[in-house]
């Protein structure tokens, strides 16, 4: 979105243009992307967090998860204000930019734990790379193979 709509191709340039003229091209593009693309995805992520918080192994909720839920809630109000014409409104609660790092780390930890519980031995790292597929599809194939082996023993 930024590369498409920023006057100089940077996030900073996009934000400056958007705040300088909220009714201009950049502000209009931002509101469109937020309402139709980002907010629905963010709401889905926030719902998953709220609905499944009991599955977290940590005794405390990571602040990035709380920030995402707060960001999504704030933008529900902001979008409502945009719909009433207050297009210069912005949330004071930013999106947690390091959330992807947290999710990636937690996903890898969960996949290792899943493999451990299923008795799957994970190949050792070789030359800084995994010998086995590191994608979710690769892990799913390993789990499906192990499940198939278990069923055939029954």
mmCIF file of C-alpha atoms in Angstrom:
data_model
loop_
_atom_site.group_PDB
_atom_site.id
_atom_site.type_symbol
_atom_site.label_atom_id
_atom_site.label_comp_id
_atom_site.label_asym_id
_atom_site.label_seq_id
_atom_site.Cartn_x
_atom_site.Cartn_y
_atom_site.Cartn_z
ATOM 1 C CA UNK A 1 0.000 0.000 0.000
ATOM 2 C CA UNK A 2 2.735 2.472 0.940
ATOM 3 C CA UNK A 3 4.721 1.882 -2.252
ATOM 4 C CA UNK A 4 1.554 2.405 -4.273
ATOM 5 C CA UNK A 5 0.346 5.556 -2.564
ATOM 6 C CA UNK A 6 3.319 7.295 -0.917
ATOM 7 C CA UNK A 7 4.671 10.334 -2.738
ATOM 8 C CA UNK A 8 8.249 9.131 -2.135
ATOM 9 C CA UNK A 9 7.685 5.397 -1.577
ATOM 10 C CA UNK A 10 8.455 5.552 2.143
ATOM 11 C CA UNK A 11 6.270 5.027 5.197
ATOM 12 C CA UNK A 12 7.379 8.394 6.571
ATOM 13 C CA UNK A 13 6.453 10.174 3.358
ATOM 14 C CA UNK A 14 3.097 8.427 3.258
ATOM 15 C CA UNK A 15 2.262 9.318 6.867
ATOM 16 C CA UNK A 16 3.363 12.933 6.417
ATOM 17 C CA UNK A 17 1.233 13.349 3.277
ATOM 18 C CA UNK A 18 -1.726 11.637 4.906
ATOM 19 C CA UNK A 19 -1.612 13.839 8.001
ATOM 20 C CA UNK A 20 -0.929 17.005 6.012
ATOM 21 C CA UNK A 21 -4.076 16.468 3.932
ATOM 22 C CA UNK A 22 -6.369 13.773 5.379
ATOM 23 C CA UNK A 23 -8.851 14.304 2.537
ATOM 24 C CA UNK A 24 -6.151 13.895 -0.110
ATOM 25 C CA UNK A 25 -5.119 10.848 -2.119
ATOM 26 C CA UNK A 26 -2.956 9.269 0.614
ATOM 27 C CA UNK A 27 -5.563 9.730 3.356
ATOM 28 C CA UNK A 28 -8.295 8.325 1.155
ATOM 29 C CA UNK A 29 -6.140 5.330 0.207
ATOM 30 C CA UNK A 30 -5.255 4.692 3.858
ATOM 31 C CA UNK A 31 -8.882 4.758 4.989
ATOM 32 C CA UNK A 32 -9.891 2.463 2.147
ATOM 33 C CA UNK A 33 -7.144 -0.070 2.965
ATOM 34 C CA UNK A 34 -7.864 0.102 6.705
ATOM 35 C CA UNK A 35 -11.621 -0.368 6.338
ATOM 36 C CA UNK A 36 -11.614 -3.026 3.636
ATOM 37 C CA UNK A 37 -8.380 -4.963 4.146
ATOM 38 C CA UNK A 38 -6.385 -4.375 7.312
ATOM 39 C CA UNK A 39 -9.114 -3.918 9.919
ATOM 40 C CA UNK A 40 -10.982 -7.131 8.994
ATOM 41 C CA UNK A 41 -7.704 -9.080 9.180
ATOM 42 C CA UNK A 42 -6.746 -7.379 12.436
ATOM 43 C CA UNK A 43 -10.180 -8.100 13.916
ATOM 44 C CA UNK A 44 -9.794 -11.758 13.024
ATOM 45 C CA UNK A 45 -6.380 -11.870 14.724
ATOM 46 C CA UNK A 46 -7.707 -10.072 17.814
ATOM 47 C CA UNK A 47 -10.666 -12.476 18.019
ATOM 48 C CA UNK A 48 -8.286 -15.436 17.893
ATOM 49 C CA UNK A 49 -6.250 -13.937 20.735
ATOM 50 C CA UNK A 50 -9.299 -13.212 22.889
ATOM 51 C CA UNK A 51 -11.026 -16.534 22.152
ATOM 52 C CA UNK A 52 -7.931 -18.672 22.722
ATOM 53 C CA UNK A 53 -5.975 -16.813 25.392
ATOM 54 C CA UNK A 54 -6.401 -19.869 27.623
ATOM 55 C CA UNK A 55 -4.121 -21.844 25.287
ATOM 56 C CA UNK A 56 -1.091 -19.647 25.959
ATOM 57 C CA UNK A 57 1.557 -21.453 27.973
ATOM 58 C CA UNK A 58 2.988 -18.287 29.479
ATOM 59 C CA UNK A 59 1.750 -17.050 32.838
ATOM 60 C CA UNK A 60 1.464 -13.562 31.332
ATOM 61 C CA UNK A 61 0.086 -12.298 28.042
ATOM 62 C CA UNK A 62 2.742 -10.857 25.762
ATOM 63 C CA UNK A 63 2.320 -7.056 25.572
ATOM 64 C CA UNK A 64 2.252 -7.225 21.754
ATOM 65 C CA UNK A 65 -0.923 -9.311 21.891
ATOM 66 C CA UNK A 66 -2.559 -6.822 24.235
ATOM 67 C CA UNK A 67 -1.434 -3.961 21.998
ATOM 68 C CA UNK A 68 -2.991 -5.621 18.950
ATOM 69 C CA UNK A 69 -6.334 -6.059 20.711
ATOM 70 C CA UNK A 70 -6.225 -2.433 21.918
ATOM 71 C CA UNK A 71 -5.244 -1.206 18.427
ATOM 72 C CA UNK A 72 -8.145 -3.088 16.827
ATOM 73 C CA UNK A 73 -10.619 -1.790 19.408
ATOM 74 C CA UNK A 74 -9.421 1.783 18.927
ATOM 75 C CA UNK A 75 -9.747 1.524 15.157
ATOM 76 C CA UNK A 76 -13.363 0.397 15.460
ATOM 77 C CA UNK A 77 -14.051 3.823 16.970
ATOM 78 C CA UNK A 78 -11.790 5.646 14.486
ATOM 79 C CA UNK A 79 -13.473 4.014 11.473
ATOM 80 C CA UNK A 80 -16.875 4.954 12.869
ATOM 81 C CA UNK A 81 -15.666 8.559 13.112
ATOM 82 C CA UNK A 82 -14.343 8.420 9.534
ATOM 83 C CA UNK A 83 -17.781 7.271 8.398
ATOM 84 C CA UNK A 84 -19.243 10.393 10.041
ATOM 85 C CA UNK A 85 -16.762 12.668 8.237
ATOM 86 C CA UNK A 86 -13.957 13.043 10.800
ATOM 87 C CA UNK A 87 -11.277 11.845 8.372
ATOM 88 C CA UNK A 88 -8.452 13.521 10.309
ATOM 89 C CA UNK A 89 -8.806 11.060 13.216
ATOM 90 C CA UNK A 90 -5.949 8.623 13.955
ATOM 91 C CA UNK A 91 -5.467 6.111 16.727
ATOM 92 C CA UNK A 92 -2.943 6.804 19.452
ATOM 93 C CA UNK A 93 -2.436 3.037 19.773
ATOM 94 C CA UNK A 94 -0.154 1.810 17.019
ATOM 95 C CA UNK A 95 -0.036 -1.636 15.488
ATOM 96 C CA UNK A 96 2.617 -3.774 17.263
ATOM 97 C CA UNK A 97 5.250 -3.888 14.512
ATOM 98 C CA UNK A 98 7.196 -6.733 16.159
ATOM 99 C CA UNK A 99 4.132 -8.990 16.366
ATOM 100 C CA UNK A 100 5.214 -11.070 13.361
ATOM 101 C CA UNK A 101 8.523 -11.882 15.083
ATOM 102 C CA UNK A 102 6.642 -13.044 18.189
ATOM 103 C CA UNK A 103 4.164 -15.134 16.163
ATOM 104 C CA UNK A 104 6.935 -16.726 14.093
ATOM 105 C CA UNK A 105 8.934 -17.645 17.224
ATOM 106 C CA UNK A 106 5.876 -19.040 19.015
ATOM 107 C CA UNK A 107 4.775 -21.022 15.954
ATOM 108 C CA UNK A 108 8.211 -22.631 15.678
ATOM 109 C CA UNK A 109 8.171 -23.426 19.415
ATOM 110 C CA UNK A 110 4.726 -25.017 19.125
ATOM 111 C CA UNK A 111 5.735 -27.094 16.098
ATOM 112 C CA UNK A 112 8.809 -28.363 17.991
ATOM 113 C CA UNK A 113 6.608 -29.235 20.977
ATOM 114 C CA UNK A 114 4.076 -30.962 18.707
ATOM 115 C CA UNK A 115 6.822 -33.042 17.094
ATOM 116 C CA UNK A 116 8.177 -33.907 20.534
ATOM 117 C CA UNK A 117 4.752 -35.052 21.766
ATOM 118 C CA UNK A 118 4.259 -37.145 18.623
ATOM 119 C CA UNK A 119 7.700 -38.690 19.005
ATOM 120 C CA UNK A 120 9.023 -37.168 15.806
ATOM 121 C CA UNK A 121 12.750 -36.598 15.814
ATOM 122 C CA UNK A 122 13.600 -33.310 14.187
ATOM 123 C CA UNK A 123 16.739 -33.349 12.017
ATOM 124 C CA UNK A 124 19.668 -31.368 13.361
ATOM 125 C CA UNK A 125 20.487 -28.060 11.735
ATOM 126 C CA UNK A 126 23.148 -28.334 9.056
ATOM 127 C CA UNK A 127 25.269 -25.356 8.053
ATOM 128 C CA UNK A 128 22.749 -22.940 9.535
ATOM 129 C CA UNK A 129 19.847 -24.413 7.598
ATOM 130 C CA UNK A 130 17.206 -26.973 8.480
ATOM 131 C CA UNK A 131 17.555 -30.271 6.679
ATOM 132 C CA UNK A 132 13.781 -30.717 6.866
ATOM 133 C CA UNK A 133 11.195 -28.339 5.441
ATOM 134 C CA UNK A 134 10.625 -25.408 7.753
ATOM 135 C CA UNK A 135 7.285 -24.345 6.327
ATOM 136 C CA UNK A 136 3.967 -25.125 7.905
ATOM 137 C CA UNK A 137 3.193 -27.477 4.997
ATOM 138 C CA UNK A 138 6.414 -29.410 5.639
ATOM 139 C CA UNK A 139 5.576 -29.735 9.315
ATOM 140 C CA UNK A 140 2.039 -30.794 8.489
ATOM 141 C CA UNK A 141 3.413 -33.490 6.177
ATOM 142 C CA UNK A 142 5.613 -34.805 8.991
ATOM 143 C CA UNK A 143 2.683 -34.830 11.420
ATOM 144 C CA UNK A 144 0.397 -36.502 8.844
ATOM 145 C CA UNK A 145 3.049 -39.140 8.163
ATOM 146 C CA UNK A 146 3.464 -39.850 11.885
ATOM 147 C CA UNK A 147 -0.320 -40.038 12.346
ATOM 148 C CA UNK A 148 -0.559 -42.457 9.422
ATOM 149 C CA UNK A 149 2.164 -44.644 10.945
ATOM 150 C CA UNK A 150 0.340 -44.637 14.272
ATOM 151 C CA UNK A 151 -2.989 -45.610 12.640
ATOM 152 C CA UNK A 152 -1.358 -48.472 10.733
ATOM 153 C CA UNK A 153 -0.026 -49.893 14.022
ATOM 154 C CA UNK A 154 -3.559 -49.976 15.451
#
